[in-house]
Structure formats: structure tokens, C-alpha cells
């Protein structure tokens, strides 16, 4: 019965369902981009948000980028994302590989400690006090070190490392390879898919994080893009210094949507390059023998 050719009604229902899903995803994004390109008159006619602008303009983007606040915030977010992803990914890979070595002293206890964090997470106040005691307030490291290793990502990479054939690793050790060489030249090349996916998880997390910056960064000059975006969305206007530099401002809705678009573009550009690793990771987990 399951191998029968689907009827035209079934195919029609599938097509309609897929179109509805695509519309739910595409239409809001189209509204965001269109509103960022719309003028005040078009926004007033549309009642706040524009679907298709008749006379698109880039004034909102020029205004957002002219004052320097958003440009500096973009550079901060890019730096924090790159450094944070590198620190988190390298730390997670090293910890995951160590937890796969049964001969390591205390391996089982450390693994239990990692799994324990799934049940009990530190509260906001203890983490803040820890950051304060380490003199990390108003430092970019406060955005990276407290969340450097995710227990969930650590468990995922460890499980993938355990799937690497032990005979392959033993043969490399017999040939004289040390643990560093085994990890860098054998385990990591076989685990590119999961490392790429976990790296994307870390990058998206660092790029979208704003609450940690709100807690730990008192200097607005150090704010990442997401915190500046929050200011635009809540206030509806740029920061006072930027407003004085750009003069007459575009509509508040256009400014808000322009910053949203600028915040989405970098991650949206990375996804197509990581997509094949998602696919290969699924295939690697599905094929046995």
C-alpha cells in the first residue's frame, strides 16, 4: 500500500501545504525588506508595513550606516562571533575527544559532571558575580568565556567521535602517531560534518546573543549589533549621537527593518555553505557497515 503511486489529490495537498509553509517564511521576510526600502508616504498608505514598495529607496540604510554606531556594532559582532566560535569549537572538540579516551583518569566522573549541567544550570546572579570577580565586566571576553562550551554540543561531538572505528585509531598509534596527530589528521577529517554544524550553532548563538552584552557591557561603544538593534526596535529612532550626524531621518519603521536586515544578512550568507555538511552528517549517521 505504501508503494502505491500517490493520487493527484494527494500531490495537490502536498503542493498546497508546501506553498503555505513557504509563504509563512517568505512573506514576513519580504515585508521586512520592503519596509526598509519604503518611504514615509508608502508606510502611511500601507498602515505601517509595506509588502511591495513602489519607489524603493536606500535612505534608511544610508542613515543607519552613516552615523557609525551600527557599523561599529557590526564589527564588534563579527569579531565576537569569529573569536567566540573559534574558542568554543576548539574547546569543545578537545574536551569531547578527551572524554572518548577510556584510559583518561576521571573520564567517567567528568562525563557525569557534563551531563549534570543538563539538569541544573547556573542562575543569572551567580554567573554575573563570577564574571565580576574575574574582572571581565566591560570586556568582550565576558561575552565568550561564560558560554564557551555547550554541554549539548559537547555530547553531540563526543558521540560522533565514538563512531570513528577504533581499529583505525589503534593502527595510527601503532605507527607512532600521538594523540594530537590522531585527533588532527584522523578524527577531525572524518568528523568535518558534525564540526561544521556545531560551529554554525556556536556562530549563530554568538551572533544573536544580546542579553549577556546587556548585563556585562556598560560602555555603549562596545555594544554588539543585536543590542543596538534592540535599541532601534524599542526606541524607534537611532541613538542621539547618530541622529545628530545624519540630520533628517527616514521613517522609524524603515530604520528598524534596515537594522534587522543587516543583522540577518551575515548568517544567511553562511548557511548555504554549511548546508551540505548537514546533509552529509545525516547520511553518515544513517549508513552502517
mmCIF file of C-alpha atoms in Angstrom:
data_model
loop_
_atom_site.group_PDB
_atom_site.id
_atom_site.type_symbol
_atom_site.label_atom_id
_atom_site.label_comp_id
_atom_site.label_asym_id
_atom_site.label_seq_id
_atom_site.Cartn_x
_atom_site.Cartn_y
_atom_site.Cartn_z
ATOM 1 C CA UNK A 1 0.000 0.000 0.000
ATOM 2 C CA UNK A 2 2.827 2.408 0.882
ATOM 3 C CA UNK A 3 4.494 1.771 -2.503
ATOM 4 C CA UNK A 4 1.441 2.864 -4.478
ATOM 5 C CA UNK A 5 1.711 5.933 -6.667
ATOM 6 C CA UNK A 6 0.140 8.949 -4.889
ATOM 7 C CA UNK A 7 -3.103 10.217 -6.365
ATOM 8 C CA UNK A 8 -3.437 13.661 -7.902
ATOM 9 C CA UNK A 9 -5.377 14.809 -4.839
ATOM 10 C CA UNK A 10 -2.545 13.763 -2.522
ATOM 11 C CA UNK A 11 0.012 15.526 -4.684
ATOM 12 C CA UNK A 12 -2.169 18.644 -4.766
ATOM 13 C CA UNK A 13 -2.472 18.659 -0.977
ATOM 14 C CA UNK A 14 1.304 18.291 -0.632
ATOM 15 C CA UNK A 15 1.888 21.159 -3.051
ATOM 16 C CA UNK A 16 -0.588 23.417 -1.256
ATOM 17 C CA UNK A 17 0.959 22.566 2.114
ATOM 18 C CA UNK A 18 4.460 23.338 0.874
ATOM 19 C CA UNK A 19 3.300 26.610 -0.663
ATOM 20 C CA UNK A 20 1.697 27.636 2.629
ATOM 21 C CA UNK A 21 4.888 26.833 4.529
ATOM 22 C CA UNK A 22 6.976 28.819 2.049
ATOM 23 C CA UNK A 23 4.538 31.742 2.263
ATOM 24 C CA UNK A 24 4.722 31.746 6.067
ATOM 25 C CA UNK A 25 8.518 32.028 5.837
ATOM 26 C CA UNK A 26 8.921 34.287 2.785
ATOM 27 C CA UNK A 27 6.142 36.852 3.277
ATOM 28 C CA UNK A 28 7.356 38.183 6.673
ATOM 29 C CA UNK A 29 10.893 38.424 5.316
ATOM 30 C CA UNK A 30 9.613 40.227 2.225
ATOM 31 C CA UNK A 31 7.722 42.674 4.443
ATOM 32 C CA UNK A 32 10.875 43.371 6.458
ATOM 33 C CA UNK A 33 12.976 44.066 3.356
ATOM 34 C CA UNK A 34 10.217 46.060 1.622
ATOM 35 C CA UNK A 35 9.541 48.234 4.653
ATOM 36 C CA UNK A 36 13.252 49.006 4.964
ATOM 37 C CA UNK A 37 13.132 50.327 1.376
ATOM 38 C CA UNK A 38 9.846 52.239 1.689
ATOM 39 C CA UNK A 39 9.237 55.953 2.117
ATOM 40 C CA UNK A 40 7.095 57.578 4.788
ATOM 41 C CA UNK A 41 4.205 58.103 2.358
ATOM 42 C CA UNK A 42 4.129 54.410 1.381
ATOM 43 C CA UNK A 43 4.293 53.332 5.027
ATOM 44 C CA UNK A 44 1.388 55.628 5.882
ATOM 45 C CA UNK A 45 -0.685 54.284 2.988
ATOM 46 C CA UNK A 46 0.041 50.666 3.953
ATOM 47 C CA UNK A 47 -0.748 51.260 7.615
ATOM 48 C CA UNK A 48 2.758 50.620 8.970
ATOM 49 C CA UNK A 49 4.339 47.835 6.916
ATOM 50 C CA UNK A 50 4.820 47.603 3.147
ATOM 51 C CA UNK A 51 4.649 44.432 1.071
ATOM 52 C CA UNK A 52 5.889 45.809 -2.272
ATOM 53 C CA UNK A 53 7.420 49.322 -2.330
ATOM 54 C CA UNK A 54 6.552 51.326 -5.445
ATOM 55 C CA UNK A 55 9.506 53.705 -5.097
ATOM 56 C CA UNK A 56 12.231 51.870 -3.158
ATOM 57 C CA UNK A 57 14.921 53.949 -1.524
ATOM 58 C CA UNK A 58 18.102 53.164 0.388
ATOM 59 C CA UNK A 59 17.860 56.180 2.680
ATOM 60 C CA UNK A 60 17.237 54.024 5.731
ATOM 61 C CA UNK A 61 20.440 52.041 5.118
ATOM 62 C CA UNK A 62 22.429 55.219 4.448
ATOM 63 C CA UNK A 63 21.117 56.741 7.659
ATOM 64 C CA UNK A 64 21.831 53.612 9.698
ATOM 65 C CA UNK A 65 25.380 53.237 8.378
ATOM 66 C CA UNK A 66 26.282 56.945 8.247
ATOM 67 C CA UNK A 67 26.456 57.631 11.972
ATOM 68 C CA UNK A 68 28.928 54.833 12.733
ATOM 69 C CA UNK A 69 27.017 53.238 15.626
ATOM 70 C CA UNK A 70 25.677 50.330 13.576
ATOM 71 C CA UNK A 71 28.917 49.966 11.602
ATOM 72 C CA UNK A 72 30.924 49.699 14.803
ATOM 73 C CA UNK A 73 28.367 47.285 16.267
ATOM 74 C CA UNK A 74 28.631 45.080 13.165
ATOM 75 C CA UNK A 75 32.414 44.936 13.562
ATOM 76 C CA UNK A 76 32.022 44.069 17.246
ATOM 77 C CA UNK A 77 29.535 41.290 16.465
ATOM 78 C CA UNK A 78 31.741 39.893 13.714
ATOM 79 C CA UNK A 79 34.785 39.897 15.996
ATOM 80 C CA UNK A 80 32.967 38.314 18.922
ATOM 81 C CA UNK A 81 31.398 35.703 16.629
ATOM 82 C CA UNK A 82 34.696 34.739 14.980
ATOM 83 C CA UNK A 83 36.755 34.632 18.176
ATOM 84 C CA UNK A 84 33.965 33.065 20.229
ATOM 85 C CA UNK A 85 33.286 30.364 17.650
ATOM 86 C CA UNK A 86 36.993 29.537 17.415
ATOM 87 C CA UNK A 87 37.354 29.334 21.209
ATOM 88 C CA UNK A 88 34.154 27.354 21.721
ATOM 89 C CA UNK A 89 34.733 24.944 18.851
ATOM 90 C CA UNK A 90 38.345 24.195 19.763
ATOM 91 C CA UNK A 91 37.485 23.768 23.459
ATOM 92 C CA UNK A 92 34.508 21.538 22.684
ATOM 93 C CA UNK A 93 36.479 19.360 20.260
ATOM 94 C CA UNK A 94 39.355 18.903 22.717
ATOM 95 C CA UNK A 95 37.015 18.116 25.611
ATOM 96 C CA UNK A 96 34.926 15.716 23.507
ATOM 97 C CA UNK A 97 37.999 13.844 22.297
ATOM 98 C CA UNK A 98 39.362 13.575 25.847
ATOM 99 C CA UNK A 99 36.056 12.171 27.097
ATOM 100 C CA UNK A 100 36.211 9.406 24.479
ATOM 101 C CA UNK A 101 39.512 8.105 25.875
ATOM 102 C CA UNK A 102 38.602 5.491 28.470
ATOM 103 C CA UNK A 103 42.161 5.366 29.803
ATOM 104 C CA UNK A 104 41.965 9.000 30.931
ATOM 105 C CA UNK A 105 41.881 9.369 34.706
ATOM 106 C CA UNK A 106 38.492 10.591 35.920
ATOM 107 C CA UNK A 107 36.900 10.306 32.478
ATOM 108 C CA UNK A 108 33.642 8.881 33.781
ATOM 109 C CA UNK A 109 33.378 11.452 36.581
ATOM 110 C CA UNK A 110 33.967 14.362 34.180
ATOM 111 C CA UNK A 111 31.370 12.968 31.804
ATOM 112 C CA UNK A 112 28.850 12.792 34.645
ATOM 113 C CA UNK A 113 29.635 16.402 35.529
ATOM 114 C CA UNK A 114 28.933 17.450 31.940
ATOM 115 C CA UNK A 115 25.645 15.543 31.889
ATOM 116 C CA UNK A 116 24.751 17.040 35.289
ATOM 117 C CA UNK A 117 24.608 20.507 33.703
ATOM 118 C CA UNK A 118 21.635 19.357 31.610
ATOM 119 C CA UNK A 119 19.599 19.113 34.816
ATOM 120 C CA UNK A 120 20.897 22.118 36.759
ATOM 121 C CA UNK A 121 22.098 25.314 35.112
ATOM 122 C CA UNK A 122 23.684 28.275 36.957
ATOM 123 C CA UNK A 123 21.437 31.240 37.594
ATOM 124 C CA UNK A 124 21.922 34.724 36.236
ATOM 125 C CA UNK A 125 23.198 36.217 39.509
ATOM 126 C CA UNK A 126 25.912 33.559 40.183
ATOM 127 C CA UNK A 127 27.192 33.933 36.620
ATOM 128 C CA UNK A 128 27.244 37.716 36.937
ATOM 129 C CA UNK A 129 29.167 37.504 40.222
ATOM 130 C CA UNK A 130 31.647 35.110 38.643
ATOM 131 C CA UNK A 131 32.194 37.477 35.692
ATOM 132 C CA UNK A 132 32.636 40.380 38.105
ATOM 133 C CA UNK A 133 35.152 38.508 40.265
ATOM 134 C CA UNK A 134 37.177 37.634 37.175
ATOM 135 C CA UNK A 135 37.278 41.338 36.214
ATOM 136 C CA UNK A 136 35.554 40.644 32.912
ATOM 137 C CA UNK A 137 32.920 43.370 33.157
ATOM 138 C CA UNK A 138 33.022 45.745 30.166
ATOM 139 C CA UNK A 139 35.248 43.216 28.386
ATOM 140 C CA UNK A 140 34.425 41.309 25.216
ATOM 141 C CA UNK A 141 35.625 38.145 26.935
ATOM 142 C CA UNK A 142 32.527 38.338 29.141
ATOM 143 C CA UNK A 143 30.511 37.543 26.014
ATOM 144 C CA UNK A 144 32.627 34.466 25.216
ATOM 145 C CA UNK A 145 34.088 32.713 28.248
ATOM 146 C CA UNK A 146 30.911 32.129 30.340
ATOM 147 C CA UNK A 147 29.325 30.247 27.416
ATOM 148 C CA UNK A 148 32.474 28.877 25.806
ATOM 149 C CA UNK A 149 31.381 25.219 25.957
ATOM 150 C CA UNK A 150 27.851 23.952 25.447
ATOM 151 C CA UNK A 151 27.203 20.610 27.112
ATOM 152 C CA UNK A 152 24.739 19.721 24.351
ATOM 153 C CA UNK A 153 27.295 20.340 21.590
ATOM 154 C CA UNK A 154 29.952 18.528 23.605
ATOM 155 C CA UNK A 155 27.795 15.413 23.869
ATOM 156 C CA UNK A 156 26.998 15.542 20.132
ATOM 157 C CA UNK A 157 30.669 15.730 19.094
ATOM 158 C CA UNK A 158 31.682 13.071 21.628
ATOM 159 C CA UNK A 159 29.056 10.703 20.245
ATOM 160 C CA UNK A 160 30.323 11.331 16.728
ATOM 161 C CA UNK A 161 33.935 10.727 17.790
ATOM 162 C CA UNK A 162 32.919 7.420 19.355
ATOM 163 C CA UNK A 163 31.638 6.330 15.952
ATOM 164 C CA UNK A 164 35.135 6.552 14.441
ATOM 165 C CA UNK A 165 36.457 2.964 14.058
ATOM 166 C CA UNK A 166 38.758 2.117 16.953
ATOM 167 C CA UNK A 167 40.897 -0.106 14.700
ATOM 168 C CA UNK A 168 41.795 2.955 12.602
ATOM 169 C CA UNK A 169 42.975 4.856 15.658
ATOM 170 C CA UNK A 170 44.871 1.853 17.042
ATOM 171 C CA UNK A 171 46.697 1.341 13.737
ATOM 172 C CA UNK A 172 47.757 5.001 13.769
ATOM 173 C CA UNK A 173 49.081 4.676 17.308
ATOM 174 C CA UNK A 174 50.992 1.509 16.372
ATOM 175 C CA UNK A 175 52.638 3.504 13.572
ATOM 176 C CA UNK A 176 53.831 6.015 16.174
ATOM 177 C CA UNK A 177 51.145 8.711 15.994
ATOM 178 C CA UNK A 178 50.469 10.631 19.202
ATOM 179 C CA UNK A 179 47.085 11.787 20.427
ATOM 180 C CA UNK A 180 47.415 15.211 18.794
ATOM 181 C CA UNK A 181 48.206 13.668 15.430
ATOM 182 C CA UNK A 182 45.374 11.153 15.763
ATOM 183 C CA UNK A 183 42.938 13.962 16.543
ATOM 184 C CA UNK A 184 44.105 16.420 13.878
ATOM 185 C CA UNK A 185 44.828 14.033 10.997
ATOM 186 C CA UNK A 186 42.335 11.201 11.512
ATOM 187 C CA UNK A 187 39.433 12.064 13.812
ATOM 188 C CA UNK A 188 38.757 15.639 12.670
ATOM 189 C CA UNK A 189 38.867 14.924 8.897
ATOM 190 C CA UNK A 190 36.328 12.135 9.446
ATOM 191 C CA UNK A 191 34.148 14.449 11.550
ATOM 192 C CA UNK A 192 34.049 17.545 9.350
ATOM 193 C CA UNK A 193 30.259 17.400 9.072
ATOM 194 C CA UNK A 194 29.498 17.466 12.797
ATOM 195 C CA UNK A 195 32.247 20.029 13.478
ATOM 196 C CA UNK A 196 30.838 22.336 10.806
ATOM 197 C CA UNK A 197 27.291 22.005 12.138
ATOM 198 C CA UNK A 198 28.318 22.595 15.759
ATOM 199 C CA UNK A 199 30.461 25.524 14.630
ATOM 200 C CA UNK A 200 27.389 27.004 12.947
ATOM 201 C CA UNK A 201 25.394 26.520 16.164
ATOM 202 C CA UNK A 202 28.051 28.404 18.110
ATOM 203 C CA UNK A 203 28.315 31.164 15.499
ATOM 204 C CA UNK A 204 24.550 31.732 15.406
ATOM 205 C CA UNK A 205 24.462 31.798 19.195
ATOM 206 C CA UNK A 206 27.216 34.417 19.454
ATOM 207 C CA UNK A 207 25.756 36.488 16.627
ATOM 208 C CA UNK A 208 22.241 36.575 18.085
ATOM 209 C CA UNK A 209 23.202 36.992 21.757
ATOM 210 C CA UNK A 210 22.306 40.327 23.292
ATOM 211 C CA UNK A 211 21.333 39.624 26.912
ATOM 212 C CA UNK A 212 24.885 38.883 28.022
ATOM 213 C CA UNK A 213 26.021 42.168 26.442
ATOM 214 C CA UNK A 214 23.176 43.959 28.216
ATOM 215 C CA UNK A 215 24.384 42.544 31.545
ATOM 216 C CA UNK A 216 28.156 42.842 31.216
ATOM 217 C CA UNK A 217 28.841 45.811 28.892
ATOM 218 C CA UNK A 218 28.232 49.250 30.366
ATOM 219 C CA UNK A 219 30.019 51.131 27.580
ATOM 220 C CA UNK A 220 27.609 51.598 24.658
ATOM 221 C CA UNK A 221 30.579 51.897 22.292
ATOM 222 C CA UNK A 222 31.234 48.187 22.855
ATOM 223 C CA UNK A 223 27.673 47.049 22.154
ATOM 224 C CA UNK A 224 27.228 44.293 19.544
ATOM 225 C CA UNK A 225 24.731 44.603 16.714
ATOM 226 C CA UNK A 226 21.889 42.774 18.443
ATOM 227 C CA UNK A 227 21.929 45.187 21.386
ATOM 228 C CA UNK A 228 21.917 48.162 19.019
ATOM 229 C CA UNK A 229 19.050 46.518 17.132
ATOM 230 C CA UNK A 230 17.165 46.258 20.418
ATOM 231 C CA UNK A 231 17.671 49.994 20.920
ATOM 232 C CA UNK A 232 16.278 50.736 17.464
ATOM 233 C CA UNK A 233 13.258 48.495 17.970
ATOM 234 C CA UNK A 234 12.383 49.822 21.429
ATOM 235 C CA UNK A 235 13.069 53.500 20.793
ATOM 236 C CA UNK A 236 12.155 53.648 17.116
ATOM 237 C CA UNK A 237 14.997 56.125 16.467
ATOM 238 C CA UNK A 238 18.797 55.860 16.372
ATOM 239 C CA UNK A 239 20.984 56.860 19.256
ATOM 240 C CA UNK A 240 21.191 60.586 19.855
ATOM 241 C CA UNK A 241 24.760 60.960 18.576
ATOM 242 C CA UNK A 242 23.960 59.204 15.312
ATOM 243 C CA UNK A 243 20.775 61.217 14.810
ATOM 244 C CA UNK A 244 22.727 64.451 15.122
ATOM 245 C CA UNK A 245 25.215 63.303 12.476
ATOM 246 C CA UNK A 246 22.772 62.120 9.799
ATOM 247 C CA UNK A 247 20.361 65.045 10.086
ATOM 248 C CA UNK A 248 16.876 64.339 8.752
ATOM 249 C CA UNK A 249 15.879 60.762 9.434
ATOM 250 C CA UNK A 250 13.877 58.255 7.369
ATOM 251 C CA UNK A 251 10.738 56.665 8.885
ATOM 252 C CA UNK A 252 11.224 54.815 12.160
ATOM 253 C CA UNK A 253 9.821 51.587 10.655
ATOM 254 C CA UNK A 254 12.322 51.750 7.800
ATOM 255 C CA UNK A 255 15.211 52.248 10.221
ATOM 256 C CA UNK A 256 14.107 49.323 12.352
ATOM 257 C CA UNK A 257 13.701 46.983 9.395
ATOM 258 C CA UNK A 258 17.025 48.106 7.874
ATOM 259 C CA UNK A 259 18.877 47.122 11.045
ATOM 260 C CA UNK A 260 17.001 43.795 11.101
ATOM 261 C CA UNK A 261 18.116 43.104 7.514
ATOM 262 C CA UNK A 262 21.726 43.990 8.354
ATOM 263 C CA UNK A 263 21.569 41.612 11.327
ATOM 264 C CA UNK A 264 20.213 38.739 9.205
ATOM 265 C CA UNK A 265 22.459 39.005 6.132
ATOM 266 C CA UNK A 266 25.749 37.584 7.571
ATOM 267 C CA UNK A 267 24.185 34.400 8.981
ATOM 268 C CA UNK A 268 22.006 33.989 5.882
ATOM 269 C CA UNK A 269 25.156 34.101 3.741
ATOM 270 C CA UNK A 270 26.854 31.383 5.807
ATOM 271 C CA UNK A 271 24.007 28.843 5.740
ATOM 272 C CA UNK A 272 24.374 27.800 2.049
ATOM 273 C CA UNK A 273 27.995 26.789 2.649
ATOM 274 C CA UNK A 274 27.104 24.698 5.716
ATOM 275 C CA UNK A 275 24.030 23.044 4.190
ATOM 276 C CA UNK A 276 25.988 20.228 2.528
ATOM 277 C CA UNK A 277 27.524 19.348 5.898
ATOM 278 C CA UNK A 278 24.039 18.954 7.357
ATOM 279 C CA UNK A 279 23.248 16.506 4.570
ATOM 280 C CA UNK A 280 26.498 14.570 4.883
ATOM 281 C CA UNK A 281 26.083 14.391 8.657
ATOM 282 C CA UNK A 282 22.654 12.791 8.252
ATOM 283 C CA UNK A 283 23.975 10.318 5.690
ATOM 284 C CA UNK A 284 26.957 9.421 7.866
ATOM 285 C CA UNK A 285 24.653 8.613 10.766
ATOM 286 C CA UNK A 286 22.293 6.620 8.575
ATOM 287 C CA UNK A 287 24.779 4.343 6.766
ATOM 288 C CA UNK A 288 26.173 1.420 8.713
ATOM 289 C CA UNK A 289 28.853 -1.048 7.789
#
